[in-house]
Amino acid sequence: GENVEQHPSTLSVQEGDSAVIKCTYSDSASNYFPWYKQELGKRPQLIIDIRSNVGEKKDQRIAVTLNKTAKHFSLHITETQPEDSAVYFCAAIEANQAGTALIFGKGTTLSVSS
Amino acid sequence: GAGVSQSPSNKVTEKGKDVELRCDPISGHTALYWYRQRLGQGLEFLIYFQGNSAPDKSGLPSDRFSAERTGESVSTLTIQRTQQEDSAVYLCASSLGPGLGWYGELFFGEGSRLTVL
């Protein structure tokens, strides 16, 4: 099955700095890579995703890059703000006869101090 | 409803008792997923239902865990003979999909927090 590794587990930055979170996956057939943000005490929510036919996708201050050859993808947050403080999860697809499921990394706790 | 609804929001039980957790997905969503999140930990995949296909139970941690889904509607996750290590938030999510091979955004519920004493 799919195995997703995520680093670092915690990340502390000053407001205005950039933050980068990296993930690797094991299944070379996986072709969809979303990122979810979970604020304290709340449900995870999708913030950006990328499909394997592109190498980079950007949405305002956040961007995701994908290297299919190396089987890794990264989340980049620029000009961080205190409200970016949350746990971020990367995920990859596991597909089998029953269908598809999202397998998540263990999460990165991002703290942005002002 | 407008979102994924889970009940109960909180459940405290004694070790050895059975518990049932319920999930109402967004209307029209054919895929439904259960995840477990222990305190400060990641999202551990448990089981998913997709359309009329047999569910993928590969993530269930033991035979004490089971789940059912009525058509493309409500799902129930049952934990028998609960143990203290079952204490966690159980998150349900649903997504819109026509069936096998489709993927997209998961919409999560607020979760059911289970505490086993």
PDB file of N, CA, C and O in Angstrom, chain A residues 31-32 36 38 43-44 46 51 89 93 96-104 106, chain B residues 33 35 37 42-43 45 48 50 53-54 56 100 102-106 108-110:
ATOM      1  N   ASN A  31      -1.252   9.628  -8.505  1.00  0.00           N
ATOM      2  CA  ASN A  31      -1.261  10.755  -9.430  1.00  0.00           C
ATOM      3  C   ASN A  31      -2.032  11.952  -8.922  1.00  0.00           C
ATOM      4  O   ASN A  31      -2.414  12.845  -9.695  1.00  0.00           O
ATOM      5  N   TYR A  32      -2.290  11.991  -7.621  1.00  0.00           N
ATOM      6  CA  TYR A  32      -3.031  13.120  -7.049  1.00  0.00           C
ATOM      7  C   TYR A  32      -2.481  13.383  -5.661  1.00  0.00           C
ATOM      8  O   TYR A  32      -2.387  12.466  -4.843  1.00  0.00           O
ATOM      9  N   TYR A  36      -3.874  19.360   3.172  1.00  0.00           N
ATOM     10  CA  TYR A  36      -4.961  19.755   4.049  1.00  0.00           C
ATOM     11  C   TYR A  36      -4.402  20.533   5.232  1.00  0.00           C
ATOM     12  O   TYR A  36      -3.307  20.253   5.731  1.00  0.00           O
ATOM     13  N   GLN A  38      -5.309  21.817   9.156  1.00  0.00           N
ATOM     14  CA  GLN A  38      -6.178  21.588  10.300  1.00  0.00           C
ATOM     15  C   GLN A  38      -5.827  22.572  11.398  1.00  0.00           C
ATOM     16  O   GLN A  38      -4.778  22.455  12.037  1.00  0.00           O
ATOM     17  N   ARG A  43     -11.780  20.760  11.853  1.00  0.00           N
ATOM     18  CA  ARG A  43     -11.656  19.668  10.887  1.00  0.00           C
ATOM     19  C   ARG A  43     -10.621  20.009   9.826  1.00  0.00           C
ATOM     20  O   ARG A  43     -10.389  21.183   9.523  1.00  0.00           O
ATOM     21  N   PRO A  44      -9.973  19.017   9.235  1.00  0.00           N
ATOM     22  CA  PRO A  44      -9.038  19.284   8.130  1.00  0.00           C
ATOM     23  C   PRO A  44      -9.776  19.832   6.918  1.00  0.00           C
ATOM     24  O   PRO A  44     -10.907  19.406   6.613  1.00  0.00           O
ATOM     25  N   LEU A  46      -9.096  21.137   2.699  1.00  0.00           N
ATOM     26  CA  LEU A  46      -8.206  21.175   1.542  1.00  0.00           C
ATOM     27  C   LEU A  46      -7.766  22.613   1.269  1.00  0.00           C
ATOM     28  O   LEU A  46      -8.590  23.533   1.248  1.00  0.00           O
ATOM     29  N   ARG A  51      -2.038  17.562  -9.528  1.00  0.00           N
ATOM     30  CA  ARG A  51      -2.137  16.290 -10.227  1.00  0.00           C
ATOM     31  C   ARG A  51      -0.846  16.055 -10.999  1.00  0.00           C
ATOM     32  O   ARG A  51      -0.104  16.988 -11.270  1.00  0.00           O
ATOM     33  N   PHE A  89      -1.207  18.591   6.514  1.00  0.00           N
ATOM     34  CA  PHE A  89      -1.080  17.187   6.125  1.00  0.00           C
ATOM     35  C   PHE A  89      -0.958  17.072   4.617  1.00  0.00           C
ATOM     36  O   PHE A  89      -1.758  17.657   3.883  1.00  0.00           O
ATOM     37  N   ILE A  93      -2.622   9.191  -3.195  1.00  0.00           N
ATOM     38  CA  ILE A  93      -3.686   8.225  -3.493  1.00  0.00           C
ATOM     39  C   ILE A  93      -3.194   6.792  -3.324  1.00  0.00           C
ATOM     40  O   ILE A  93      -2.076   6.450  -3.708  1.00  0.00           O
ATOM     41  N   ASN A  96      -6.925   0.616  -5.400  1.00  0.00           N
ATOM     42  CA  ASN A  96      -7.013  -0.843  -5.495  1.00  0.00           C
ATOM     43  C   ASN A  96      -8.345  -1.210  -6.130  1.00  0.00           C
ATOM     44  O   ASN A  96      -9.036  -0.345  -6.667  1.00  0.00           O
ATOM     45  N   GLN A  97      -8.705  -2.482  -6.043  1.00  0.00           N
ATOM     46  CA  GLN A  97      -9.906  -2.943  -6.727  1.00  0.00           C
ATOM     47  C   GLN A  97     -11.162  -2.283  -6.185  1.00  0.00           C
ATOM     48  O   GLN A  97     -12.161  -2.148  -6.883  1.00  0.00           O
ATOM     49  N   ALA A  98     -11.127  -1.873  -4.901  1.00  0.00           N
ATOM     50  CA  ALA A  98     -12.313  -1.285  -4.285  1.00  0.00           C
ATOM     51  C   ALA A  98     -12.477   0.173  -4.660  1.00  0.00           C
ATOM     52  O   ALA A  98     -13.563   0.725  -4.519  1.00  0.00           O
ATOM     53  N   GLY A  99     -11.422   0.818  -5.110  1.00  0.00           N
ATOM     54  CA  GLY A  99     -11.512   2.230  -5.434  1.00  0.00           C
ATOM     55  C   GLY A  99     -10.254   2.948  -5.010  1.00  0.00           C
ATOM     56  O   GLY A  99      -9.153   2.427  -5.152  1.00  0.00           O
ATOM     57  N   THR A 100     -10.419   4.163  -4.485  1.00  0.00           N
ATOM     58  CA  THR A 100      -9.251   4.953  -4.094  1.00  0.00           C
ATOM     59  C   THR A 100      -9.438   5.515  -2.699  1.00  0.00           C
ATOM     60  O   THR A 100     -10.556   5.814  -2.281  1.00  0.00           O
ATOM     61  N   ALA A 101      -8.345   5.667  -1.974  1.00  0.00           N
ATOM     62  CA  ALA A 101      -8.372   6.290  -0.660  1.00  0.00           C
ATOM     63  C   ALA A 101      -7.201   7.239  -0.565  1.00  0.00           C
ATOM     64  O   ALA A 101      -6.175   7.057  -1.219  1.00  0.00           O
ATOM     65  N   LEU A 102      -7.346   8.273   0.242  1.00  0.00           N
ATOM     66  CA  LEU A 102      -6.255   9.201   0.518  1.00  0.00           C
ATOM     67  C   LEU A 102      -5.478   8.712   1.728  1.00  0.00           C
ATOM     68  O   LEU A 102      -6.060   8.490   2.790  1.00  0.00           O
ATOM     69  N   ILE A 103      -4.177   8.559   1.549  1.00  0.00           N
ATOM     70  CA  ILE A 103      -3.296   8.183   2.642  1.00  0.00           C
ATOM     71  C   ILE A 103      -2.521   9.437   3.039  1.00  0.00           C
ATOM     72  O   ILE A 103      -1.846  10.047   2.188  1.00  0.00           O
ATOM     73  N   PHE A 104      -2.604   9.794   4.325  1.00  0.00           N
ATOM     74  CA  PHE A 104      -2.013  11.046   4.803  1.00  0.00           C
ATOM     75  C   PHE A 104      -0.661  10.826   5.446  1.00  0.00           C
ATOM     76  O   PHE A 104      -0.379   9.768   6.017  1.00  0.00           O
ATOM     77  N   LYS A 106       2.030  12.192   8.506  1.00  0.00           N
ATOM     78  CA  LYS A 106       1.772  12.351   9.932  1.00  0.00           C
ATOM     79  C   LYS A 106       1.569  13.798  10.365  1.00  0.00           C
ATOM     80  O   LYS A 106       1.253  14.061  11.519  1.00  0.00           O
TER      81      LYS A 106
ATOM     82  N   TYR B  33     -15.364   7.981   3.900  1.00  0.00           N
ATOM     83  CA  TYR B  33     -14.116   7.520   4.499  1.00  0.00           C
ATOM     84  C   TYR B  33     -14.174   7.703   6.017  1.00  0.00           C
ATOM     85  O   TYR B  33     -14.754   8.664   6.518  1.00  0.00           O
ATOM     86  N   TYR B  35     -11.446   7.959   9.268  1.00  0.00           N
ATOM     87  CA  TYR B  35     -10.066   8.102   9.717  1.00  0.00           C
ATOM     88  C   TYR B  35     -10.055   8.189  11.242  1.00  0.00           C
ATOM     89  O   TYR B  35     -11.027   8.611  11.861  1.00  0.00           O
ATOM     90  N   GLN B  37      -7.761   9.808  14.471  1.00  0.00           N
ATOM     91  CA  GLN B  37      -6.724  10.767  14.809  1.00  0.00           C
ATOM     92  C   GLN B  37      -6.505  10.746  16.311  1.00  0.00           C
ATOM     93  O   GLN B  37      -7.317  11.256  17.084  1.00  0.00           O
ATOM     94  N   GLY B  42      -1.367  12.015  13.368  1.00  0.00           N
ATOM     95  CA  GLY B  42      -1.861  12.198  12.014  1.00  0.00           C
ATOM     96  C   GLY B  42      -3.210  11.543  11.788  1.00  0.00           C
ATOM     97  O   GLY B  42      -3.869  11.070  12.704  1.00  0.00           O
ATOM     98  N   LEU B  43      -3.605  11.513  10.523  1.00  0.00           N
ATOM     99  CA  LEU B  43      -4.889  10.942  10.104  1.00  0.00           C
ATOM    100  C   LEU B  43      -4.652   9.512   9.636  1.00  0.00           C
ATOM    101  O   LEU B  43      -4.093   9.272   8.573  1.00  0.00           O
ATOM    102  N   PHE B  45      -5.904   6.150   8.185  1.00  0.00           N
ATOM    103  CA  PHE B  45      -6.990   5.622   7.367  1.00  0.00           C
ATOM    104  C   PHE B  45      -7.526   4.334   7.977  1.00  0.00           C
ATOM    105  O   PHE B  45      -6.760   3.433   8.346  1.00  0.00           O
ATOM    106  N   TYR B  48     -12.977   2.740   3.722  1.00  0.00           N
ATOM    107  CA  TYR B  48     -13.783   3.611   2.885  1.00  0.00           C
ATOM    108  C   TYR B  48     -14.804   2.825   2.082  1.00  0.00           C
ATOM    109  O   TYR B  48     -14.633   1.634   1.818  1.00  0.00           O
ATOM    110  N   GLN B  50     -17.126   3.208  -1.512  1.00  0.00           N
ATOM    111  CA  GLN B  50     -17.182   3.971  -2.760  1.00  0.00           C
ATOM    112  C   GLN B  50     -18.226   3.353  -3.670  1.00  0.00           C
ATOM    113  O   GLN B  50     -18.050   2.231  -4.163  1.00  0.00           O
ATOM    114  N   SER B  53     -19.333  -0.574  -4.603  1.00  0.00           N
ATOM    115  CA  SER B  53     -18.233  -1.521  -4.474  1.00  0.00           C
ATOM    116  C   SER B  53     -18.111  -2.008  -3.041  1.00  0.00           C
ATOM    117  O   SER B  53     -18.533  -1.335  -2.098  1.00  0.00           O
ATOM    118  N   ALA B  54     -17.509  -3.182  -2.894  1.00  0.00           N
ATOM    119  CA  ALA B  54     -17.222  -3.691  -1.553  1.00  0.00           C
ATOM    120  C   ALA B  54     -16.255  -2.734  -0.868  1.00  0.00           C
ATOM    121  O   ALA B  54     -15.342  -2.207  -1.497  1.00  0.00           O
ATOM    122  N   ASP B  56     -13.222  -1.059   1.263  1.00  0.00           N
ATOM    123  CA  ASP B  56     -11.817  -1.380   1.517  1.00  0.00           C
ATOM    124  C   ASP B  56     -11.594  -1.323   3.018  1.00  0.00           C
ATOM    125  O   ASP B  56     -11.574  -0.252   3.614  1.00  0.00           O
ATOM    126  N   LEU B 100     -15.144   4.094  -9.263  1.00  0.00           N
ATOM    127  CA  LEU B 100     -13.755   3.652  -9.213  1.00  0.00           C
ATOM    128  C   LEU B 100     -12.850   4.598  -9.996  1.00  0.00           C
ATOM    129  O   LEU B 100     -13.186   5.051 -11.071  1.00  0.00           O
ATOM    130  N   TRP B 102     -11.892   7.574  -9.369  1.00  0.00           N
ATOM    131  CA  TRP B 102     -12.082   9.019  -9.227  1.00  0.00           C
ATOM    132  C   TRP B 102     -11.528   9.480  -7.897  1.00  0.00           C
ATOM    133  O   TRP B 102     -11.518   8.760  -6.926  1.00  0.00           O
ATOM    134  N   TYR B 103     -11.066  10.701  -7.818  1.00  0.00           N
ATOM    135  CA  TYR B 103     -10.593  11.234  -6.548  1.00  0.00           C
ATOM    136  C   TYR B 103     -10.839  12.721  -6.545  1.00  0.00           C
ATOM    137  O   TYR B 103     -11.007  13.354  -7.566  1.00  0.00           O
ATOM    138  N   GLY B 104     -10.865  13.290  -5.394  1.00  0.00           N
ATOM    139  CA  GLY B 104     -11.108  14.724  -5.268  1.00  0.00           C
ATOM    140  C   GLY B 104     -11.155  15.133  -3.824  1.00  0.00           C
ATOM    141  O   GLY B 104     -10.743  14.396  -2.938  1.00  0.00           O
ATOM    142  N   GLU B 105     -11.673  16.331  -3.574  1.00  0.00           N
ATOM    143  CA  GLU B 105     -11.656  16.913  -2.241  1.00  0.00           C
ATOM    144  C   GLU B 105     -12.477  16.082  -1.269  1.00  0.00           C
ATOM    145  O   GLU B 105     -13.601  15.679  -1.563  1.00  0.00           O
ATOM    146  N   LEU B 106     -11.886  15.845  -0.101  1.00  0.00           N
ATOM    147  CA  LEU B 106     -12.607  15.226   0.995  1.00  0.00           C
ATOM    148  C   LEU B 106     -13.178  16.320   1.878  1.00  0.00           C
ATOM    149  O   LEU B 106     -12.471  17.260   2.245  1.00  0.00           O
ATOM    150  N   PHE B 108     -14.581  16.855   5.514  1.00  0.00           N
ATOM    151  CA  PHE B 108     -14.561  16.178   6.797  1.00  0.00           C
ATOM    152  C   PHE B 108     -15.688  16.669   7.702  1.00  0.00           C
ATOM    153  O   PHE B 108     -16.099  17.827   7.652  1.00  0.00           O
ATOM    154  N   GLY B 109     -16.143  15.762   8.566  1.00  0.00           N
ATOM    155  CA  GLY B 109     -17.019  16.144   9.655  1.00  0.00           C
ATOM    156  C   GLY B 109     -16.199  16.682  10.816  1.00  0.00           C
ATOM    157  O   GLY B 109     -14.965  16.727  10.761  1.00  0.00           O
ATOM    158  N   GLU B 110     -16.898  17.074  11.893  1.00  0.00           N
ATOM    159  CA  GLU B 110     -16.228  17.622  13.073  1.00  0.00           C
ATOM    160  C   GLU B 110     -15.565  16.536  13.906  1.00  0.00           C
ATOM    161  O   GLU B 110     -14.747  16.818  14.763  1.00  0.00           O
TER     162      GLU B 110
END
